[in-house]
Short mmCIF file of C-alpha atoms in Angstrom, two decimals:
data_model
loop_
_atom_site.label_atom_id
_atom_site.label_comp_id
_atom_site.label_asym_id
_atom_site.label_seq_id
_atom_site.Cartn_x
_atom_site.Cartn_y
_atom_site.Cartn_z
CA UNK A 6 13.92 38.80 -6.96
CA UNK A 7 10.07 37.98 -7.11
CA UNK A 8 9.73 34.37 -8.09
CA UNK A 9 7.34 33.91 -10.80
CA UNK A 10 3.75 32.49 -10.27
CA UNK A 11 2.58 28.85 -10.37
CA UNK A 12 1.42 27.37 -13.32
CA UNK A 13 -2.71 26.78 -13.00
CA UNK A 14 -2.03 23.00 -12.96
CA UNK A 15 0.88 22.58 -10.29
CA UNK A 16 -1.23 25.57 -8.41
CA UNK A 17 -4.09 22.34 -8.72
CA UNK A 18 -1.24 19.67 -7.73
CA UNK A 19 -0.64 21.64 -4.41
CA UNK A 20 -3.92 22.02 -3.28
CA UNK A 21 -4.10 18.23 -3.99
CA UNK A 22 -1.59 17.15 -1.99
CA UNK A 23 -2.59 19.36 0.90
CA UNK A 24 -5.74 17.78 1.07
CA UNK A 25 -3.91 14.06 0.90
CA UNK A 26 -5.78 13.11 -2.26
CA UNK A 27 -4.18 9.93 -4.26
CA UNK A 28 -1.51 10.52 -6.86
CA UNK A 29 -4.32 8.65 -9.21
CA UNK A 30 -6.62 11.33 -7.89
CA UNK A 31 -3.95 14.17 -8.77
CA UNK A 32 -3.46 12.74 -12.30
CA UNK A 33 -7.29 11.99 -12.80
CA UNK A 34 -8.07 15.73 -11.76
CA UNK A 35 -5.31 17.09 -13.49
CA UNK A 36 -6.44 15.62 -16.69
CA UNK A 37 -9.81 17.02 -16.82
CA UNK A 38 -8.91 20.41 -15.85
CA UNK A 39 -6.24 20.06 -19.03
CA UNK A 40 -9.43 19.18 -21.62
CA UNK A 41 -11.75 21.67 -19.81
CA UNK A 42 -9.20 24.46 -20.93
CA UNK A 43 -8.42 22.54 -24.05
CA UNK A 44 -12.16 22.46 -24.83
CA UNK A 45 -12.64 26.20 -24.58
CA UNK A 46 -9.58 27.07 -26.77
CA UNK A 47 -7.25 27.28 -23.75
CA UNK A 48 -9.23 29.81 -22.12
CA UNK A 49 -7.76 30.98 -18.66
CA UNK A 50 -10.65 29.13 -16.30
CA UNK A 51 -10.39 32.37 -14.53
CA UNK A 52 -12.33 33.66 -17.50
CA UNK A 53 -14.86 31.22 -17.41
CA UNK A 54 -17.85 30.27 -15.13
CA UNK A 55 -20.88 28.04 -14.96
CA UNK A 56 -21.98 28.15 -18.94
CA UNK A 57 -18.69 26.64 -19.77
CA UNK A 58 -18.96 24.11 -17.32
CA UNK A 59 -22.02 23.31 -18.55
CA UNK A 60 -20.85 23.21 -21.97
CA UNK A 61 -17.89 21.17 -21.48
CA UNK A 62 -20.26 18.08 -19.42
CA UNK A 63 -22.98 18.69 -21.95
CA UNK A 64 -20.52 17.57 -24.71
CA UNK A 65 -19.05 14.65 -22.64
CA UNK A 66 -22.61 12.83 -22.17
CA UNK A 67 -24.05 13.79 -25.76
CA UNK A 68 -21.21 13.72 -28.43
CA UNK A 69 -18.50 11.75 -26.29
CA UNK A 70 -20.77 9.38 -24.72
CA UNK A 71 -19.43 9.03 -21.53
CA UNK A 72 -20.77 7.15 -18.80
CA UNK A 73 -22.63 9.13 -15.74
CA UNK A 74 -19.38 7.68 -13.44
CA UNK A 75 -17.11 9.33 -15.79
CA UNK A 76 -18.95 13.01 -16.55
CA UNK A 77 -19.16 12.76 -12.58
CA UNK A 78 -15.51 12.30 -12.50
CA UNK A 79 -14.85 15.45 -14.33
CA UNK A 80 -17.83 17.66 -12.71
CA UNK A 81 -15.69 16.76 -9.55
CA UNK A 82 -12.28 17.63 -10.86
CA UNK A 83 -13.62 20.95 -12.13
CA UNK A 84 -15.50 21.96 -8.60
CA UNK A 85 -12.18 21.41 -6.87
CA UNK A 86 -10.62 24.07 -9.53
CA UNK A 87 -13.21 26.24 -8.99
CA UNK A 88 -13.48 25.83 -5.00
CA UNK A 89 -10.38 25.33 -3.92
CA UNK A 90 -7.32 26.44 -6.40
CA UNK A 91 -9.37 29.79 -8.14
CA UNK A 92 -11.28 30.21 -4.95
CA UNK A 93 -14.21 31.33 -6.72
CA UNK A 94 -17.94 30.08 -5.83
CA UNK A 95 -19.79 29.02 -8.96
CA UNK A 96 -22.89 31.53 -9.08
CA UNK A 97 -25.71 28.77 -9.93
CA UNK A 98 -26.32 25.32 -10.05
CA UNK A 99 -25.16 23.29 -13.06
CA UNK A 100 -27.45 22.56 -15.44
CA UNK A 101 -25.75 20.47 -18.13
CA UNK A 102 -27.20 17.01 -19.84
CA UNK A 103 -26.48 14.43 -17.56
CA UNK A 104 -25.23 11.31 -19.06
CA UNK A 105 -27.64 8.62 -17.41
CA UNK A 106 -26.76 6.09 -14.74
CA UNK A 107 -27.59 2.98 -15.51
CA UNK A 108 -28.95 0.89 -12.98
CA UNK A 109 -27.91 -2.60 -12.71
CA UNK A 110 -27.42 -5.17 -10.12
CA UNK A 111 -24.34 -6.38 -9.19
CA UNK A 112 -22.80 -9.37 -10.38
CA UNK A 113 -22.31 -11.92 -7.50
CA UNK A 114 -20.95 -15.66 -7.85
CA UNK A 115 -21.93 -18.89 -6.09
CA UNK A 116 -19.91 -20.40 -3.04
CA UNK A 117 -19.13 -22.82 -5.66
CA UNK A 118 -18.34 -20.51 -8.32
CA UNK A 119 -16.02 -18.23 -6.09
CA UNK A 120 -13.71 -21.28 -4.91
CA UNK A 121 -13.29 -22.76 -8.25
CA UNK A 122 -11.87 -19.29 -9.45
CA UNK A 123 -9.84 -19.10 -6.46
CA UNK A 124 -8.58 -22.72 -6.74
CA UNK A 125 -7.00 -21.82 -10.20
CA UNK A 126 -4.90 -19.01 -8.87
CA UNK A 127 -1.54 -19.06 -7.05
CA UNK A 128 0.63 -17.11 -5.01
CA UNK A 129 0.36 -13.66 -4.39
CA UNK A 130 -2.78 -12.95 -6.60
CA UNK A 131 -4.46 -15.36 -4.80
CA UNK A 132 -4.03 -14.61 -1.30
CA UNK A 133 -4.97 -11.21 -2.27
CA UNK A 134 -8.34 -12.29 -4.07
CA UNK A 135 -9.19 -14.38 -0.57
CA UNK A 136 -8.58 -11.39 1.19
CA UNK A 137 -11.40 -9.44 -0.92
CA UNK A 138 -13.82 -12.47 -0.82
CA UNK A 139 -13.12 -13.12 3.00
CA UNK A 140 -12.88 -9.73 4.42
CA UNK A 141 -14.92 -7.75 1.77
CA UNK A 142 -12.47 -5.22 1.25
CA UNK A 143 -11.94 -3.16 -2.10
CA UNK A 144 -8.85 -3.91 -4.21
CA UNK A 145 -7.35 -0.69 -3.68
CA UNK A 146 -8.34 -1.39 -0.30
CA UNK A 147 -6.29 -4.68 0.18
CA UNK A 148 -3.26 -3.56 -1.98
CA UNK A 149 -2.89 -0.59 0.77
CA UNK A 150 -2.59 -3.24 3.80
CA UNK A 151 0.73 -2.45 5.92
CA UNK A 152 1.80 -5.07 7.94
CA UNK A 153 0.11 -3.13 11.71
CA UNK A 154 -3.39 -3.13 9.89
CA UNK A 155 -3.60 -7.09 10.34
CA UNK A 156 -4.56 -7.75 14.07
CA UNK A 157 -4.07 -11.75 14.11
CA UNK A 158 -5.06 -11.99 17.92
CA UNK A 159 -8.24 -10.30 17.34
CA UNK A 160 -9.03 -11.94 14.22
CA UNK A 161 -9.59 -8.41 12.32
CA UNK A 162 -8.70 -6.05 9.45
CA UNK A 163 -8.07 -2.26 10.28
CA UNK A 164 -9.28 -0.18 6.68
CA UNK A 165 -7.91 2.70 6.60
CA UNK A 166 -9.50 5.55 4.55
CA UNK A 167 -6.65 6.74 2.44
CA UNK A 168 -8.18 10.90 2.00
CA UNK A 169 -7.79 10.63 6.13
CA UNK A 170 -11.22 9.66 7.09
CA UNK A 171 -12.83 7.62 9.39
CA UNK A 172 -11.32 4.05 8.93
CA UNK A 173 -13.74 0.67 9.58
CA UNK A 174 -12.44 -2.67 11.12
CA UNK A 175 -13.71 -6.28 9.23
CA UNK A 176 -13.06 -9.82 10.04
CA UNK A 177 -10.21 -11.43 9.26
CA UNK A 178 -11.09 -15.48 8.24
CA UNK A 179 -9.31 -17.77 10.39
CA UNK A 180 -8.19 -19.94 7.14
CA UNK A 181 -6.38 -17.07 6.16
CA UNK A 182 -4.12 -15.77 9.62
CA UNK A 183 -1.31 -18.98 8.43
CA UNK A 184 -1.29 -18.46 4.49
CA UNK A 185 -0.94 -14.68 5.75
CA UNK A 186 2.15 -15.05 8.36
CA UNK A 187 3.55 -17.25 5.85
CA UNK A 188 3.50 -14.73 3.41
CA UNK A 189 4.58 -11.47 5.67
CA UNK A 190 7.76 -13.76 6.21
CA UNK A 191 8.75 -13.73 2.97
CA UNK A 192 8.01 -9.83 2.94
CA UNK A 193 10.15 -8.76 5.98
CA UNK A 194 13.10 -11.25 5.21
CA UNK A 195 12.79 -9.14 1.49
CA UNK A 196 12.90 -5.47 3.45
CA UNK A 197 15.63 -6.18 5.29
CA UNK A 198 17.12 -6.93 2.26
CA UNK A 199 16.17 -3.30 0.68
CA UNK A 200 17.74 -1.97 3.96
CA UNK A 201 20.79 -3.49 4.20
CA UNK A 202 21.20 -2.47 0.54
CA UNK A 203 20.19 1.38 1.83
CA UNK A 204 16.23 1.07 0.52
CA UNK A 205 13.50 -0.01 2.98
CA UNK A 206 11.61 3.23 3.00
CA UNK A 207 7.79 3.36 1.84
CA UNK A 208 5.38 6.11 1.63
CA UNK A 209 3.56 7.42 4.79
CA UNK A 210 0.40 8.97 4.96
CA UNK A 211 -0.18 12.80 5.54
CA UNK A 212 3.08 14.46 7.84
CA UNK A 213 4.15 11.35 9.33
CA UNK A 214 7.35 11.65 7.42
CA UNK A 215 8.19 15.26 9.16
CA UNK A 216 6.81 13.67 12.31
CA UNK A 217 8.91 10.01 12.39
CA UNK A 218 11.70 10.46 10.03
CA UNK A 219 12.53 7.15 10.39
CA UNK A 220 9.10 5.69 10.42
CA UNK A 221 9.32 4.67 6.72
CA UNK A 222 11.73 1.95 7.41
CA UNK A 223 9.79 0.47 10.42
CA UNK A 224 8.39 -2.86 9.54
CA UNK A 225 4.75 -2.44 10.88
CA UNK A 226 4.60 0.37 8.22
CA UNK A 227 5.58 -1.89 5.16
CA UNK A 228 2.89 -2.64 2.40
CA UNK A 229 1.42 -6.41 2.97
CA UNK A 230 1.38 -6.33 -0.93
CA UNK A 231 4.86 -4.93 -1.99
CA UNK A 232 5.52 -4.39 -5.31
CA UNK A 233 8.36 -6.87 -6.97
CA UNK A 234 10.59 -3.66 -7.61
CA UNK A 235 11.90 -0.48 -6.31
CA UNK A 236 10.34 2.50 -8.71
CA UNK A 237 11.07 6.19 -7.77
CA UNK A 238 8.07 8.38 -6.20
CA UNK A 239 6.52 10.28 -8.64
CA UNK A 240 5.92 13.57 -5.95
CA UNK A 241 8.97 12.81 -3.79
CA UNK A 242 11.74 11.64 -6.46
CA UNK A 243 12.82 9.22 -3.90
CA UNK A 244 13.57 5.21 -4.67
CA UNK A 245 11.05 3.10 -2.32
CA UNK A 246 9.00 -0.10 -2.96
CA UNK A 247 5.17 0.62 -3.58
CA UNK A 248 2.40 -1.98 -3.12
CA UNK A 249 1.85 -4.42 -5.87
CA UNK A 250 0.10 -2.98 -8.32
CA UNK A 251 -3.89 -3.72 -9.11
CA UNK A 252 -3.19 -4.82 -13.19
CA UNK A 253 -0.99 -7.87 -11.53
CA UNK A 254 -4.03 -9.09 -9.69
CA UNK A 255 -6.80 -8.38 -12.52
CA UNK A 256 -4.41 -10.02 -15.03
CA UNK A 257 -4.22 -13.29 -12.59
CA UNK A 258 -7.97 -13.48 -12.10
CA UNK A 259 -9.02 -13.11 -15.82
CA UNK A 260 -6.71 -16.52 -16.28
CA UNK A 261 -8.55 -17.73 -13.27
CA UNK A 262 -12.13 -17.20 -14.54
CA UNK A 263 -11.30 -18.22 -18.34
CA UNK A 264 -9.98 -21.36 -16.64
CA UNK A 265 -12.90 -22.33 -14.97
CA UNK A 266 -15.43 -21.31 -17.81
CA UNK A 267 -17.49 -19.24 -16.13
CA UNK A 268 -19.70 -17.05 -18.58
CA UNK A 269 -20.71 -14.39 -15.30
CA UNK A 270 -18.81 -11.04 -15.81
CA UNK A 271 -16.38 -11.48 -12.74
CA UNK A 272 -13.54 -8.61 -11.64
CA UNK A 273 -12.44 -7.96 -8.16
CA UNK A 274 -15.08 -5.84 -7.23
CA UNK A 275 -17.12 -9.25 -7.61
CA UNK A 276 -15.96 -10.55 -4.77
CA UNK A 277 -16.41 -7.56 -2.22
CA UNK A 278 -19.98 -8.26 -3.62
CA UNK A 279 -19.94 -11.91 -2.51
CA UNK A 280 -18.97 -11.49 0.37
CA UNK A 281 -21.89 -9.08 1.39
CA UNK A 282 -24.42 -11.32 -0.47
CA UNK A 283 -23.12 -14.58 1.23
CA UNK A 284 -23.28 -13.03 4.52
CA UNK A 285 -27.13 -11.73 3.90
CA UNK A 286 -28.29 -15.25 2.78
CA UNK A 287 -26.11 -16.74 5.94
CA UNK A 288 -28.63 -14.54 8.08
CA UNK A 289 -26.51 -11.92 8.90
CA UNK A 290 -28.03 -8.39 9.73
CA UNK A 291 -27.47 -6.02 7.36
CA UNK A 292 -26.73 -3.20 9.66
CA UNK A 293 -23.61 -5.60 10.33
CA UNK A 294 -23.01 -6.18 6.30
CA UNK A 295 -23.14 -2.37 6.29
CA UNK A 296 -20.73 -1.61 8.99
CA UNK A 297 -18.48 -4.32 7.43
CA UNK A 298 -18.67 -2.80 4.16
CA UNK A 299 -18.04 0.84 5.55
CA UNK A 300 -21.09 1.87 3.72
CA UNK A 301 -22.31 5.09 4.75
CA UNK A 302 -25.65 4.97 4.14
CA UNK A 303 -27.58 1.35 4.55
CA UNK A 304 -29.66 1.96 1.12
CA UNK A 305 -26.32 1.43 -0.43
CA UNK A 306 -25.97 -1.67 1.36
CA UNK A 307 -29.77 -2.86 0.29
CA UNK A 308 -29.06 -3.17 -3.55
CA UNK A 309 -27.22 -6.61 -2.01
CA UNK A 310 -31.11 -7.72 -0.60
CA UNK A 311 -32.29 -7.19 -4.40
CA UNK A 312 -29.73 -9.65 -5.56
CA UNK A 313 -31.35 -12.19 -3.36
CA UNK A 314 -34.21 -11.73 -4.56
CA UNK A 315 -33.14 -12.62 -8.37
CA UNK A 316 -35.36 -14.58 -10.27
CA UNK A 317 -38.74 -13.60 -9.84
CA UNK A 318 -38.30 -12.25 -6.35
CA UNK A 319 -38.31 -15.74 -4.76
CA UNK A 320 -41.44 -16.68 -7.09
CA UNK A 321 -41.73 -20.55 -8.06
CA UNK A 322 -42.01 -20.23 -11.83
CA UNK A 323 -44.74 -22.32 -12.90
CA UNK A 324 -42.65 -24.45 -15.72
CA UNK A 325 -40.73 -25.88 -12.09
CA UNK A 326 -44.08 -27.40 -10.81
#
């Protein structure tokens, strides 16, 4: 007996998952490809080409709004239908309104403003928000830590590109290696208490599972940031402890900033900006900020050189004399 095809969108999920994409990734892609159809009266996309594309981004920057990042987001989502589920090449380029980027300079905080923040937070939160300022690391970045990614003896921070490519290596701040062996005490003693009660087990990147099966218990694989609680994998089904999640840390350092009554708009992304603004006005090279950063392309890296020059480009305004 013939078993009867895939649905379109857990034909998409596949193809997601065999190209290690994030489960936010699957859900964010997922979604879009759900309103494209939607949007065309739940056309088949086989049915469909390039003017519906068009149609569908055209109505996300003029009557939705959205911003560029976002109409981006779902140009992406729908290329990977196209490409690599339908396996159909798009005939011409996409011509649909493009909802504009705006371009603004990031927000960065003084020395002084980023350790009063950080002096209002505790715990977890704010060993994790010292990690972003002192190793300039992304949230999502930090949150997916495990413990064999922290080289104390070298002083360093192996980043590992979760879609499987090439990972960077930043500093790890002296101040931190104690608070930070402190902390992964706490985590192991809790993991072997998940594997005595027949738990332990965390999610491993790509095949390792089929490779190591017992890998996922292994201590130098466990999250740095483990979530309080067991939850069941949403792909797998199994019970295993996840890495804290992100709203836990963004909660804390709203508090934090309210606290100190600082007007600046300030999220965790501020403080991967710090840190490559601090280091530019220490004297630091930029090819090394860039490298740090894992920015591929150094012009990315430059926007940080315009935020030095704030206010008047280093001009003395004449109301100072």
């Amino acid at each position: 007996m013939e078993m009867p095809p895939k649905k379109l969108l857990d034909q998409v999920r596949d193809a997601i998952r065999v190209k290690h994409y994030s489960y936010r990734t699957e859900e964010t892609y997922v979604q879009w490809i759900r309103r494209f159809i939607l949007f065309h009266s739940k056309r088949h996309p086989k049915e469909m080409g390039t003017a519906e594309i068009e149609a569908f981004l055209t109505h996300l920057a003029v009557q939705e709004r959205v911003a560029a990042s976002t109409q981006n987001q779902a140009f992406s989502a729908l290329l990977f239908l196209y490409r690599e589920v339908l396996r159909q090449e798009l005939d011409e380029s996409i011509d649909a309104v493009r909802a504009r980027q705006p371009r603004q300079l990031p927000t960065v905080l003084t020395k002084a403003e980023v350790h009063s923040i950080i002096q209002q937070m505790t715990g977890v939160p704010k060993l994790i928000i010292q990690v972003l300022y002192g190793s300039g690391v992304r949230l999502n970045e930090g949150l997916n830590l495990r413990v064999k990614d922290l080289d104390f003896a070298q002083h360093q921070i192996i980043v590992r590109n979760p879609k499987g490519y090439e990972s960077r290596v930043t500093m790890l701040p002296t101040s931190l290696i104690e608070p930070l062996q402190v902390h992964l005490a706490r985590v192991r003693y809790a993991h072997q208490q998940d594997l005595d009660r027949g738990y332990g087990a965390v999610h491993l990147p790509f095949a390792l599972e089929r490779k190591y099966p017992n890998a996922d218990r292994e201590w130098i694989w466990q999250f740095v940031f483990p979530a309080i609680g067991l939850t069941r994998d949403p792909r797998s089904g199994l019970t295993r402890r996840y890495h804290l999640h992100e709203s836990g840390v963004q909660k804390a350092l709203k508090r934090a900033v309210q606290s100190t009554g600082i007007t600046k708009r300030v999220g965790c992304h501020t403080f991967r900006h710090c840190f490559a603004t601090h280091l530019l006005e220490a004297g630091y090279d930029i090819r090394t900020v860039q490298e740090l950063l894992g920015h591929k392309d150094v012009k990315t890296t430059m926007i940080y050189t315009h935020v030095l020059n704030r206010g008047g480009r280093g001009v003395r305004s004449p109301l100072d004399d």
